[in-house]
Amino acid sequence: MSTHQPPMPQAGAAAPDWQAAPGGSYSGYTSPIPVVRTHLGHAVASEWTKIRSVRSTMWTLGVFVVLVVGIGLLVGAVVGNSGSDLSGDENPLALGFFGLLLGSISIITLGVLTTASEYGTGMIRTTMTACPSRGRVLAAKAIVFFLVAFVVTLAASSFVAMAQMSLLDGTGARNPTGAEWLKGTVGVSFYIALLGLLSLLIGSMIRHSAGAITLMIGAVLAPLVIALFMFSSSLDKVRESLFEYSIPNQMSVFYSNSLTHSGPSGWDPLWIIVGVTAAAFVGAVVLLEKRDV
Amino acid sequence: MIELVGLTKRYGEKVAVNDLTFTVRPGIVTGFLGPNGAGKSTTMRMILGLDHPTSGDVRIDGKHYDQVKDPLTYIGALLDAKATHGGRSAFNHLLCLAQSNGIPTSRVHEVLDTVGLTAVARKKAKGFSLGMGQRLGIAGALLGDPRILMFDEPVNGLDPEGIHWIRNLMKTLAAQGRTVFVSSHLMSEMALTADHLVVIGQGRLLADTTMADFIRQNSRAYVRIRTPQRERLLDVLHQAGITVVEAGGGALEVEGGKAEKIGELAAQHGIVLHELSPQQASLEEAFMQLTAESVEYHAHADTTPVQQAWGADWKGA
């Protein structure tokens, strides 16, 4: 069995009898603490404590709220006081887009930090020792982060939308329909939260905060920037799709009711990011199981 | 009870742990000794299912670690004291661990009290000294009041009072019938705490024995004698067939544990003795002797310090 014979006598049997171990019969110590079979709920409670007990959560969410609300109110005030005539077919809720686009960078950062920072500090070993089911750890992180990101984004975007509507009073802007309200608040919040969740999964795969944040911000901005510089007409098709499927453009779809032009429209951006995030989740779980912590 | 069978871990070309087979038993403190980079931490990570073994198997009471349904109440481990988020308070760090295993919050206060960190419970771990970090790590290991405890270099960074405390803690835990598995690169530390000893070097098993056996087999015993009647004593011992060697400072040394016999002979012949003391070569010496086999590796490693510290460079990556 062994190629290296130890120079010292081996105490006891060389090959332990696994079958003789029905779990705990060896031990002479019984803890007074009740034994609890751990489940996902425990992991979620633990992750909730983690996310609320570090300052980076407060910072990223604070910056997010300041950006979304600040820019939203500013844009609403400027447009409302400019005396311009907004009477037309445009969805007035679209004014909330600018704040959310910038704010999404905060959500991306928080998403990445939720997973990748544990690799930076070594906390991940403690986490995985406390909960050896790696998939459960990732699922708990995903659930907690998604709910936090969604609730905060929904609150901020709804507040901004209502504030802007009152600021636009008298500019002739039409009242958004119920479907537009739904897309412009709940829909776009789902999208932002999923973008953050995707960042969380990328953070789990890359295990490096700065690297994952850079990658995600690049993914948000690069297609649009690259498309801007594609002058050649032979690249028109590529340029078109880079533009249409860039994340800022997909976000703007939540404020547009036209279904005519090519590219994603209606609720398409949400289904696209749901698909991408689901694929990333599978990839992250596979990598997590395969690699050493 | 932790059982390792043919446990092996390779990182590319480098063999970190090579065919380890041994058992860690309950009720005693088992010391896990080896020089830096011998594979102690890698072995502990494999026991906890953090690293996948290249081959071989490790089980805890017959189960793989990831099959344990109540991990923290089963095994408590201190792997790396700095494995905490610096921005989180000691209390919240322990709270999130407790919640992940359904351990009541009251237990967090208990362990904070046990390790003496109650006063700084709300302080961020970032500001902790090495010793305080170590205590926090130990608190995390004790959280579930587990039947098996693993400590990787627990005395690192602790002050003398802290070292004394952790020694007693480990002995108390073992006396309660728990399995205690503690690693160190200091033989002297192990000699004071461990009942059983597992020694590895270059990832291979060098010894698996009781502490007493290890001392007996690996250290030289001799008797040191001082006397003003040096010549007479030498004659008497020579007649009795006992070989005496001159030691420094006018002392004499006799191989083996013959102190009683020498004392009786001296009394019979009315020889005055100023010192008659059974001596044992230090355990550090015994440890060096044992790991001397891998001296060629050390010599080689000395020229390439990066290789010797291979555990350190990817640990933080």
XYZ file of C-alpha atoms in Angstrom, chain B residues 19-231:
213
model
C 1.205 9.116 0.648
C 0.297 10.023 4.217
C -1.363 7.320 6.289
C -2.119 7.892 9.947
C -4.965 8.188 12.418
C -5.789 10.960 14.860
C -7.484 9.518 17.940
C -9.922 11.038 20.416
C -9.065 11.783 24.012
C -5.487 12.870 23.396
C -3.616 15.768 21.870
C -1.989 14.672 18.636
C 0.890 16.856 17.571
C 1.520 17.324 13.859
C 5.122 18.318 13.498
C 7.233 19.247 10.538
C 9.512 21.964 9.278
C 8.052 24.890 7.345
C 6.691 23.761 4.002
C 6.456 20.113 5.071
C 2.801 19.934 4.008
C 1.067 20.355 7.372
C -1.368 23.067 6.285
C -2.082 21.321 2.983
C -2.935 18.142 4.898
C -5.267 20.069 7.195
C -6.979 21.714 4.237
C -7.560 18.297 2.687
C -9.060 17.010 5.952
C -11.522 19.916 5.778
C -12.318 19.269 2.131
C -10.930 22.640 1.051
C -8.301 21.070 -1.200
C -9.019 17.959 -3.226
C -6.440 15.190 -2.726
C -4.635 14.034 -5.870
C -5.039 10.507 -4.543
C -5.834 8.786 -1.283
C -8.603 9.443 1.146
C -9.293 11.227 4.392
C -12.332 10.600 6.556
C -13.726 11.926 9.788
C -15.476 9.198 11.763
C -15.881 7.400 8.452
C -17.316 10.354 6.541
C -15.882 12.848 4.114
C -15.997 16.360 5.468
C -18.634 17.533 2.990
C -20.953 14.734 4.167
C -20.969 16.117 7.700
C -24.359 17.729 8.254
C -23.383 19.858 11.230
C -19.806 20.897 10.380
C -19.053 23.373 13.143
C -20.492 21.303 15.973
C -18.499 18.370 14.626
C -15.136 19.949 13.809
C -13.697 23.268 14.832
C -10.652 24.436 12.951
C -8.187 27.270 13.184
C -6.367 27.344 9.866
C -5.216 30.900 9.384
C -5.869 33.522 12.032
C -5.963 36.243 9.390
C -8.722 34.462 7.443
C -11.298 37.056 8.447
C -12.701 40.140 6.733
C -10.777 42.995 8.341
C -13.743 45.349 8.212
C -16.029 43.056 10.178
C -16.167 43.151 13.971
C -15.151 40.126 16.009
C -18.744 39.658 17.115
C -20.179 39.797 13.590
C -17.464 37.475 12.290
C -18.416 34.846 14.857
C -22.133 35.582 14.422
C -22.090 34.816 10.697
C -20.233 31.568 11.409
C -22.713 30.646 14.144
C -25.711 31.389 11.925
C -24.361 29.228 9.119
C -24.629 26.246 11.471
C -27.693 27.199 13.485
C -25.651 27.845 16.628
C -27.416 30.206 19.082
C -26.076 33.768 19.387
C -25.520 33.275 23.122
C -22.711 30.896 22.211
C -20.896 33.747 20.408
C -20.744 35.683 23.686
C -19.541 32.563 25.484
C -16.588 31.916 23.175
C -15.641 35.602 23.103
C -15.478 35.382 26.867
C -13.489 32.125 26.735
C -10.771 33.635 24.554
C -10.841 36.964 26.384
C -12.016 39.172 23.522
C -15.288 40.402 25.050
C -13.903 43.919 25.511
C -13.055 44.257 21.811
C -16.019 42.280 20.441
C -17.338 45.298 18.534
C -13.936 46.335 17.209
C -12.927 45.586 13.651
C -10.687 42.560 13.154
C -8.386 44.747 11.033
C -7.067 46.483 14.147
C -6.308 43.252 15.987
C -2.769 42.266 16.874
C -1.490 38.878 15.701
C -2.261 37.425 19.112
C -5.795 38.828 19.175
C -6.382 37.519 15.655
C -5.208 34.120 16.843
C -7.657 34.266 19.747
C -10.475 35.183 17.367
C -9.567 32.200 15.191
C -9.591 29.945 18.245
C -12.984 31.369 19.256
C -14.263 30.401 15.810
C -12.953 26.864 16.273
C -14.615 26.550 19.690
C -17.923 28.063 18.501
C -19.745 24.793 17.882
C -18.272 23.095 20.976
C -17.049 20.431 18.548
C -15.843 16.929 19.250
C -12.860 17.337 16.930
C -10.523 20.344 17.007
C -7.776 21.220 14.577
C -5.323 24.037 15.172
C -2.700 25.071 12.634
C 0.192 26.708 14.486
C -2.023 28.065 17.282
C 0.729 29.628 19.385
C 1.982 31.855 16.560
C 1.970 35.441 17.719
C 0.685 34.707 21.211
C 2.403 36.202 24.236
C 3.715 33.867 27.001
C 0.449 34.135 28.908
C -1.456 33.285 25.729
C 0.819 30.334 24.973
C 0.272 29.008 28.478
C -3.477 29.450 28.033
C -3.634 27.605 24.688
C -1.550 24.709 26.070
C -3.952 24.237 28.951
C -6.930 24.696 26.660
C -5.776 21.908 24.355
C -5.116 19.545 27.253
C -8.518 20.329 28.772
C -10.265 19.778 25.449
C -8.549 16.411 24.989
C -9.314 15.382 28.560
C -13.008 15.949 27.809
C -12.688 13.146 25.260
C -12.299 15.303 22.171
C -9.958 14.694 19.298
C -7.322 17.430 19.271
C -5.007 17.742 16.283
C -2.471 20.538 16.456
C 0.341 21.421 14.094
C 3.594 23.122 14.889
C 7.090 23.485 13.600
C 8.419 23.723 17.153
C 9.336 20.453 18.824
C 9.617 22.117 22.221
C 6.006 23.286 21.956
C 4.788 19.809 21.053
C 6.710 18.226 23.908
C 4.655 20.261 26.353
C 1.227 19.570 24.887
C 1.125 16.479 22.689
C 0.538 12.919 23.831
C 0.913 11.486 20.370
C 3.194 12.687 17.643
C 2.984 12.608 13.868
C 6.092 13.952 12.174
C 6.248 14.751 8.479
C 9.009 16.118 6.292
C 8.784 16.924 2.606
C 5.204 15.680 2.705
C 6.197 12.186 3.826
C 5.439 10.484 7.122
C 8.579 10.312 9.264
C 7.096 9.194 12.554
C 3.754 8.191 14.025
C 4.328 7.379 17.669
C 3.549 8.329 21.239
C 5.447 11.272 22.632
C 7.204 9.077 25.227
C 8.313 6.570 22.595
C 9.516 9.334 20.391
C 11.642 10.777 23.151
C 12.977 7.352 24.125
C 13.875 6.370 20.596
C 15.200 9.628 19.350
C 17.075 11.222 22.170
C 20.302 10.236 23.810
C 20.103 9.608 27.540
C 23.169 10.055 29.722
C 24.152 10.791 33.304
C 26.198 13.829 34.235
C 28.463 13.594 37.250
C 30.551 16.123 39.157
C 32.843 15.097 41.952
C 35.872 16.500 43.789
C 37.269 12.905 43.927
C 37.510 12.501 40.231
C 40.287 9.888 40.019
